[in-house]
Tab-separated table of N, CA and C in Angstrom:
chain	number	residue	atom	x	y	z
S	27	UNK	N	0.843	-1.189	0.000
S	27	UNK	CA	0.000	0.000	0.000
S	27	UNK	C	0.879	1.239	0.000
S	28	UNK	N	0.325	1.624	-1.294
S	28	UNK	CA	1.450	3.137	-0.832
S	28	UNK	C	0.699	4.511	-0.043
S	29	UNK	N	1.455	5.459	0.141
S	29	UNK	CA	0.486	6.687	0.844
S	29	UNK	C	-0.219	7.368	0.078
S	30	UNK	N	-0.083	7.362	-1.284
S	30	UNK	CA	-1.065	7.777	-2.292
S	30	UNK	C	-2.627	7.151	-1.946
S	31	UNK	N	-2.671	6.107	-1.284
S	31	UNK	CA	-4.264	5.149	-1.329
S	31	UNK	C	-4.545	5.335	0.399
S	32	UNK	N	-3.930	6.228	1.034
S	32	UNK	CA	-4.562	6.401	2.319
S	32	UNK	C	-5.059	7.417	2.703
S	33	UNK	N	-6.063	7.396	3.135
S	33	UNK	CA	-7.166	8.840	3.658
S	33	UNK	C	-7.151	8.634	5.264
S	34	UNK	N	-6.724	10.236	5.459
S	34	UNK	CA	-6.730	10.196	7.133
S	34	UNK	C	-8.021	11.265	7.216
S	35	UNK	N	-8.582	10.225	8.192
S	35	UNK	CA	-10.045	10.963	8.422
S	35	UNK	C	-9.754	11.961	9.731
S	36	UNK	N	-9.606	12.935	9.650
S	36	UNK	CA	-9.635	13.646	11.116
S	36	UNK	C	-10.165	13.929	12.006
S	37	UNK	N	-11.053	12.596	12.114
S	37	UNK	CA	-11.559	12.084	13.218
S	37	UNK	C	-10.702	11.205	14.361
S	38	UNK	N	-9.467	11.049	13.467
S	38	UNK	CA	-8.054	10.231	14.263
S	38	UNK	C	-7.982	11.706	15.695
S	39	UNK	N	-7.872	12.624	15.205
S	39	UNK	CA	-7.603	13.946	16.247
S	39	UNK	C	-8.909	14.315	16.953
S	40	UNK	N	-10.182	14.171	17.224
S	40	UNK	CA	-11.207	14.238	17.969
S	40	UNK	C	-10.770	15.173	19.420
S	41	UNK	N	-10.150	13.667	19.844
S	41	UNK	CA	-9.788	14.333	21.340
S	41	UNK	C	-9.030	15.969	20.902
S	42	UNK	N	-8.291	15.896	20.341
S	42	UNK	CA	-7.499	17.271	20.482
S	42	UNK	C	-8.086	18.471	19.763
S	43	UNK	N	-8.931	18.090	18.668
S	43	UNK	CA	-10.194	18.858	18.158
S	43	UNK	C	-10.709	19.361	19.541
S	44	UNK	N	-10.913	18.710	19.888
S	44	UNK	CA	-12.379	18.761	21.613
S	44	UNK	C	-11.492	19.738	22.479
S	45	UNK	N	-9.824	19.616	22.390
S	45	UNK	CA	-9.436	20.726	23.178
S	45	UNK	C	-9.066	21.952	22.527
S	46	UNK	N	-9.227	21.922	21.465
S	46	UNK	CA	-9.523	23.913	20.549
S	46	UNK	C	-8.352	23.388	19.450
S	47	UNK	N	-7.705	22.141	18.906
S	47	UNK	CA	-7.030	22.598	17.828
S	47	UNK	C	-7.952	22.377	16.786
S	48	UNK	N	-6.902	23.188	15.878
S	48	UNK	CA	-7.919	23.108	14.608
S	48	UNK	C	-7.269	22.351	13.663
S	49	UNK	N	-8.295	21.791	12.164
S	49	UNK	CA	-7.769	20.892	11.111
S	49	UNK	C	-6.506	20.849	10.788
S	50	UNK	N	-6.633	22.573	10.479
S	50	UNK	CA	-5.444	22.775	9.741
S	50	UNK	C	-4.187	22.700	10.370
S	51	UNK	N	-4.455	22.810	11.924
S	51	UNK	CA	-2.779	22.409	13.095
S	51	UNK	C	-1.970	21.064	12.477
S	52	UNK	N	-2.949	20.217	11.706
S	52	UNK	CA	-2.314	18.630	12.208
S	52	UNK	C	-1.338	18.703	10.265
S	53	UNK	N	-1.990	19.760	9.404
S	53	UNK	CA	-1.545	19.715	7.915
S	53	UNK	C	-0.007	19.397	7.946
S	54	UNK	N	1.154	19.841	8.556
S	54	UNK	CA	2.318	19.886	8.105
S	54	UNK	C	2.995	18.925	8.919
S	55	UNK	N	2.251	18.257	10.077
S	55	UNK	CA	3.040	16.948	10.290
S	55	UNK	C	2.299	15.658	9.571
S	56	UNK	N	0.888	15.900	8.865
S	56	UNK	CA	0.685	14.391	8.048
S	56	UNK	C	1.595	14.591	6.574
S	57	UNK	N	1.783	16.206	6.480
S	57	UNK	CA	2.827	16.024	5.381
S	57	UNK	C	3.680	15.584	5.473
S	58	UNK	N	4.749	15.835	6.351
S	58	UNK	CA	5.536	15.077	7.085
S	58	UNK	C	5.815	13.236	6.664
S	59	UNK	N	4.695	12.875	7.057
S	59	UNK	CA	4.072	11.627	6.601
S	59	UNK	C	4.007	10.822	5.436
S	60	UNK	N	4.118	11.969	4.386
S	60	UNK	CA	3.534	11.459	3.429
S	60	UNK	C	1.884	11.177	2.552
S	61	UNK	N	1.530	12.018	4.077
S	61	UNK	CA	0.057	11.584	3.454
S	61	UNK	C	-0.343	12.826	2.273
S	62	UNK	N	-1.295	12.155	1.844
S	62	UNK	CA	-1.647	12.913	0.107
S	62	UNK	C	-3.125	12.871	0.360
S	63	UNK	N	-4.280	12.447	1.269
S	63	UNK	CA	-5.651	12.713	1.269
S	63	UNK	C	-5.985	12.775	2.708
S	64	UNK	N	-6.913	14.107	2.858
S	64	UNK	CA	-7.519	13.941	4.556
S	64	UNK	C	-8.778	14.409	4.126
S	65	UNK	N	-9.393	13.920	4.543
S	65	UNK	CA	-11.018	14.217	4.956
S	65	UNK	C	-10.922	14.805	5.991
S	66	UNK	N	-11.804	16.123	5.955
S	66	UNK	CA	-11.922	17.233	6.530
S	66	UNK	C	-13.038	16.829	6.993
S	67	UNK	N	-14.045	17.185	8.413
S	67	UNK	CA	-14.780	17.341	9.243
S	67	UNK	C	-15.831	18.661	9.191
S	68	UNK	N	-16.786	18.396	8.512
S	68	UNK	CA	-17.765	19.740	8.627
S	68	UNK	C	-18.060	20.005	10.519
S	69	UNK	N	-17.934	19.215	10.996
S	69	UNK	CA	-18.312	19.318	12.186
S	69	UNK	C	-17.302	20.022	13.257
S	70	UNK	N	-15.914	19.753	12.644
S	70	UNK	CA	-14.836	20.369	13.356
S	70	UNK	C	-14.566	21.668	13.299
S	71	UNK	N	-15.448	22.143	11.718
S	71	UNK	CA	-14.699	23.590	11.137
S	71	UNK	C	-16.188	24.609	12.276
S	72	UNK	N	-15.316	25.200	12.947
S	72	UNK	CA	-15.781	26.846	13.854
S	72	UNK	C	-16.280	28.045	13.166
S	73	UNK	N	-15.370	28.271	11.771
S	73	UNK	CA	-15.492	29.531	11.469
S	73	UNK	C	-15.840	29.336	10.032
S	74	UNK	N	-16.068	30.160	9.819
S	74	UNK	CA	-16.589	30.629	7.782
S	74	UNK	C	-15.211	30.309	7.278
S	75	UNK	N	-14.222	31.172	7.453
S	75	UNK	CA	-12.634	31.419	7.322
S	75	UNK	C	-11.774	30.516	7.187
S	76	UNK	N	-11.912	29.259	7.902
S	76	UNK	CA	-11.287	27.880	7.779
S	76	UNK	C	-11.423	27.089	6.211
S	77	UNK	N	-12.487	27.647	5.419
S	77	UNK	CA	-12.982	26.680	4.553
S	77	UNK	C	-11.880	27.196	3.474
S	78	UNK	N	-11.652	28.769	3.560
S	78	UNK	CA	-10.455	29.106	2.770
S	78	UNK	C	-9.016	28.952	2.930
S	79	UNK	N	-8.866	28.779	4.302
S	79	UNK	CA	-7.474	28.432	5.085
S	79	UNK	C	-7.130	27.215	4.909
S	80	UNK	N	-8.336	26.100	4.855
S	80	UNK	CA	-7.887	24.587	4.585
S	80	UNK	C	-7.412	24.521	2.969
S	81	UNK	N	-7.705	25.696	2.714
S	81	UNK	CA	-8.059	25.354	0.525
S	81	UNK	C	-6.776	25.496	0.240
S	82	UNK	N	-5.949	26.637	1.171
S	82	UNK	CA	-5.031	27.352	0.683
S	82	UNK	C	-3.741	26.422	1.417
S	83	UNK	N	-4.063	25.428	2.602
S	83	UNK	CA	-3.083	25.001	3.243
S	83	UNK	C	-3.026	23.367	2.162
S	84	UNK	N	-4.030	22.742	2.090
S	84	UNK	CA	-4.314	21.594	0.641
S	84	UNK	C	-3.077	22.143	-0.617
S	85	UNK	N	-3.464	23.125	-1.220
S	85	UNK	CA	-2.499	23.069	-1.842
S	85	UNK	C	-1.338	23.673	-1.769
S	86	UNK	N	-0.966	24.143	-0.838
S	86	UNK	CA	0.613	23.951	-0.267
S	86	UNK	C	1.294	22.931	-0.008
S	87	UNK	N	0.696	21.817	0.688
S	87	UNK	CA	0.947	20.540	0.624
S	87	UNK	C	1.019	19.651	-0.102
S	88	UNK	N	-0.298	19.838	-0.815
S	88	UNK	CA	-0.188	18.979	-2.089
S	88	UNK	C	-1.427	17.809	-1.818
S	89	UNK	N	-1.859	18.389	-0.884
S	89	UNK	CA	-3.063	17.270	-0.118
S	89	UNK	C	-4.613	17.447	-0.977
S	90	UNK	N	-4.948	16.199	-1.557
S	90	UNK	CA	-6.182	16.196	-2.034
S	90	UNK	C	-7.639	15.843	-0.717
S	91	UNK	N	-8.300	16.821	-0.672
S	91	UNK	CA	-9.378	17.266	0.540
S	91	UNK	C	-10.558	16.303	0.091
S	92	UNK	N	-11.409	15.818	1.063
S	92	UNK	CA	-12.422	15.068	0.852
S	92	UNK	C	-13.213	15.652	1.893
S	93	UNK	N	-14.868	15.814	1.588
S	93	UNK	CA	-15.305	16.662	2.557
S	93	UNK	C	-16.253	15.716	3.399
S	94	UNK	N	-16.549	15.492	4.864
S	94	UNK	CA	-17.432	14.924	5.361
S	94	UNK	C	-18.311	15.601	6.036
S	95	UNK	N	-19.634	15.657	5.762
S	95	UNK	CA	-20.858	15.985	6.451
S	95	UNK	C	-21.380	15.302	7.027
S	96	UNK	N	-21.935	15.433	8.709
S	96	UNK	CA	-22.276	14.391	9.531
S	96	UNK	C	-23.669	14.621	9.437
S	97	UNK	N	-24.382	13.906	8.226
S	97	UNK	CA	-25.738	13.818	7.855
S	97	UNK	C	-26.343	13.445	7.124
S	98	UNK	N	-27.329	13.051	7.790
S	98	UNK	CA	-27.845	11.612	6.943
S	98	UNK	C	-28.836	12.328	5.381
S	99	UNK	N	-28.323	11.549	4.122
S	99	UNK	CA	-29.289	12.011	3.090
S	99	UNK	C	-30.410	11.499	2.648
S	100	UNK	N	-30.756	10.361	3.355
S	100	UNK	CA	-32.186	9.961	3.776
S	100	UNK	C	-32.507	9.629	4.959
S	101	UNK	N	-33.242	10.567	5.327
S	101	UNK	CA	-34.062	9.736	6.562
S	101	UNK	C	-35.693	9.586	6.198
S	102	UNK	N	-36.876	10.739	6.468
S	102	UNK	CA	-37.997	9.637	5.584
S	102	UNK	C	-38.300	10.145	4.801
S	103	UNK	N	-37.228	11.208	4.072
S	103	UNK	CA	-37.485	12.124	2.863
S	103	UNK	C	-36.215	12.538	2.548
S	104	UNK	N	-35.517	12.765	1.046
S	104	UNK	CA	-34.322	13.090	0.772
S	104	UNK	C	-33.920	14.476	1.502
S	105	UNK	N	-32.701	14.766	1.839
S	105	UNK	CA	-32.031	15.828	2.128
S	105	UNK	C	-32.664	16.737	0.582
S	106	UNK	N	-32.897	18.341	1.583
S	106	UNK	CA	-33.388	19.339	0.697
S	106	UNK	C	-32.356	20.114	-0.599
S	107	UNK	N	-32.971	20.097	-1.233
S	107	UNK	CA	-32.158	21.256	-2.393
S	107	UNK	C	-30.908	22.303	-1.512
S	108	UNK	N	-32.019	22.775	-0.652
S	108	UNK	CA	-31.031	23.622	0.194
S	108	UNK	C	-29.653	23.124	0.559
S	109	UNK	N	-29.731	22.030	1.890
S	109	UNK	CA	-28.800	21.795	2.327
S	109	UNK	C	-27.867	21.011	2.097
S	110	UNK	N	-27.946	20.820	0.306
S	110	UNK	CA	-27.400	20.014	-0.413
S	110	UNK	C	-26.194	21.447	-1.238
S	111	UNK	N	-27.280	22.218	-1.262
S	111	UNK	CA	-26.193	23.563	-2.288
S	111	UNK	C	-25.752	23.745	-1.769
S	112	UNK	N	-25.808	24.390	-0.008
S	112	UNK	CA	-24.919	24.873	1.129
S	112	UNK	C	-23.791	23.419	1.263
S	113	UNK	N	-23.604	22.500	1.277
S	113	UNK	CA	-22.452	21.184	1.527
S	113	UNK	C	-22.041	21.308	0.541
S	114	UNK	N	-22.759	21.523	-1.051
S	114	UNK	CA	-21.563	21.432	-2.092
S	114	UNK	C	-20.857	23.460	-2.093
S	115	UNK	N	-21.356	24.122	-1.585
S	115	UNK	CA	-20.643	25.239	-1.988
S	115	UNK	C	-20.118	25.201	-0.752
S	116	UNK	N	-20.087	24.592	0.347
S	116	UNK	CA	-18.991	24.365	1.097
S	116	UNK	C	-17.413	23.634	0.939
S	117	UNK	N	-18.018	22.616	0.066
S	117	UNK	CA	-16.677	21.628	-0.405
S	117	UNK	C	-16.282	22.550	-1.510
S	118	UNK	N	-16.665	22.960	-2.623
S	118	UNK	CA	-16.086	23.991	-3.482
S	118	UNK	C	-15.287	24.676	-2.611
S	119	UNK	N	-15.567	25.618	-1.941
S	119	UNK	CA	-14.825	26.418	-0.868
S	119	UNK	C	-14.099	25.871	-0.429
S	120	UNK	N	-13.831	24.790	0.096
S	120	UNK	CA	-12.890	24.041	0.656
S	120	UNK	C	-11.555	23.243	-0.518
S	121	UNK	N	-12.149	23.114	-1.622
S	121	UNK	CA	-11.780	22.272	-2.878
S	121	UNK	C	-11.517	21.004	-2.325
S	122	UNK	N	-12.479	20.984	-1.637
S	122	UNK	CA	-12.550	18.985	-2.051
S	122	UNK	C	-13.336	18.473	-3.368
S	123	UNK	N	-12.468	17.415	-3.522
S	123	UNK	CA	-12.993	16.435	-4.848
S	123	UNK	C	-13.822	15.537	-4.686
S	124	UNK	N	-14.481	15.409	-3.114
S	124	UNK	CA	-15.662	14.438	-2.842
S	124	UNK	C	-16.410	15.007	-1.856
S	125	UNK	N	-17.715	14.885	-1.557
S	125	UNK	CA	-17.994	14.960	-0.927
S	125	UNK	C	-19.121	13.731	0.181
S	126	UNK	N	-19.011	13.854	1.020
S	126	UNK	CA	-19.370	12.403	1.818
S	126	UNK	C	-20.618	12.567	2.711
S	127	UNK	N	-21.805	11.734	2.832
S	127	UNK	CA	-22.783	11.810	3.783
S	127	UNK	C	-23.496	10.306	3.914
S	128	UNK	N	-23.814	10.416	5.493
S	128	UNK	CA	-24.254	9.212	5.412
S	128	UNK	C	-25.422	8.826	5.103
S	129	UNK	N	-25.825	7.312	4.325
S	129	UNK	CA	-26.998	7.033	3.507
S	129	UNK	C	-28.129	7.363	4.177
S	130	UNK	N	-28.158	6.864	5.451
S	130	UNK	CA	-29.720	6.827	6.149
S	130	UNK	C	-30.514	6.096	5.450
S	131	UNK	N	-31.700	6.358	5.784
S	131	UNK	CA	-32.972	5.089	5.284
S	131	UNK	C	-33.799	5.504	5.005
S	132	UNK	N	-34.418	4.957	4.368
S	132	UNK	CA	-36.049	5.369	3.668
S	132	UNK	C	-36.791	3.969	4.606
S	133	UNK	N	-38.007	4.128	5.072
S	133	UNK	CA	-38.400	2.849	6.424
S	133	UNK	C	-39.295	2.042	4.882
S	134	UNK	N	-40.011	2.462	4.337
S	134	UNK	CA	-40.683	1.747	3.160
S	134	UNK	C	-40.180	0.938	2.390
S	135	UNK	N	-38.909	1.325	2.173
S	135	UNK	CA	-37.876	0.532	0.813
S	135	UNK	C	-37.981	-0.697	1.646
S	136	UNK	N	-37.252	0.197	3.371
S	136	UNK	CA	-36.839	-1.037	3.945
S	136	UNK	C	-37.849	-1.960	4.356
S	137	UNK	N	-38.775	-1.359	5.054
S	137	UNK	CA	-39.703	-2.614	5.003
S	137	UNK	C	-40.318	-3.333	3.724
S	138	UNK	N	-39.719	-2.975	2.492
S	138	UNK	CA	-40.164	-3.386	1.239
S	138	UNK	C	-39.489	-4.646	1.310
S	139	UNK	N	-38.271	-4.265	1.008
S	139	UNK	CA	-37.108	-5.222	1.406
S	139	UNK	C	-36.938	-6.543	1.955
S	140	UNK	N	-37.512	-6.351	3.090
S	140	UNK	CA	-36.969	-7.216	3.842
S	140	UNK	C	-38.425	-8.121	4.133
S	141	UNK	N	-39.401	-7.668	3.461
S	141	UNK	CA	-40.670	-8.481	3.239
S	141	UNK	C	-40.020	-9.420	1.734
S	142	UNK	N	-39.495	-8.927	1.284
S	142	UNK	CA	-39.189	-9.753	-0.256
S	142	UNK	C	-37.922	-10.719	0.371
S	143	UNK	N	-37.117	-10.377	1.461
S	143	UNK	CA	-36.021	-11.481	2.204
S	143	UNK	C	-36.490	-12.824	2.713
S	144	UNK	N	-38.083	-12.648	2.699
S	144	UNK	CA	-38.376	-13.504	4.171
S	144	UNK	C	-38.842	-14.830	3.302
């Protein structure tokens, strides 16, 4: 495996997130590293200002950004137009090349589903 195929989720730093550092503290020792992809934390970023500070510290490094939103895009109705433009003009801002959310459920499919399992 080389470091080209590893994504550090910066959720590895939580605890030290939780005591006031920020994303961008940990950028020049995973460079250090070698690493070439981090997934960034919508949940970690504080300020408006970070989304340009991470953009500008990415490519100093050379680090390709992946964006994670802690939210689900189904629960019993799709995530809105809205808060779909606000996450992608967030990752633009940020220049990540992905952006990430978790599936959630639709309860119908699933009970569709799992009536056709039985």
């Amino acid at each position: 495996m080389t470091t080209e195929t590893i994504v550090v989720n910066m959720l590895v730093f939580d605890e030290l997130v939780k005591e006031g550092k920020r994303q961008l503290d940990f950028f020049e020792g995973l460079s250090q590293l070698a690493i070439k992809k981090i997934e960034i934390r919508r949940d970690y970023i504080k300020e408006e200002s970070e989304f340009k500070d991470l953009n500008e510290a990415a490519k100093k490094y050379g680090f390709e950004l992946l964006y994670s939103v802690p939210e689900l895009l189904y629960t019993d109705q799709m995530m809105t137009e809205t808060e779909l433009r606000l996450y992608a003009k967030e990752a633009y801002a940020l220049g990540a090349k992905h952006l990430k959310f978790g599936a959630g459920y639709v309860k119908e499919v699933l009970k569709k589903f799992r009536q056709k399992m039985l």
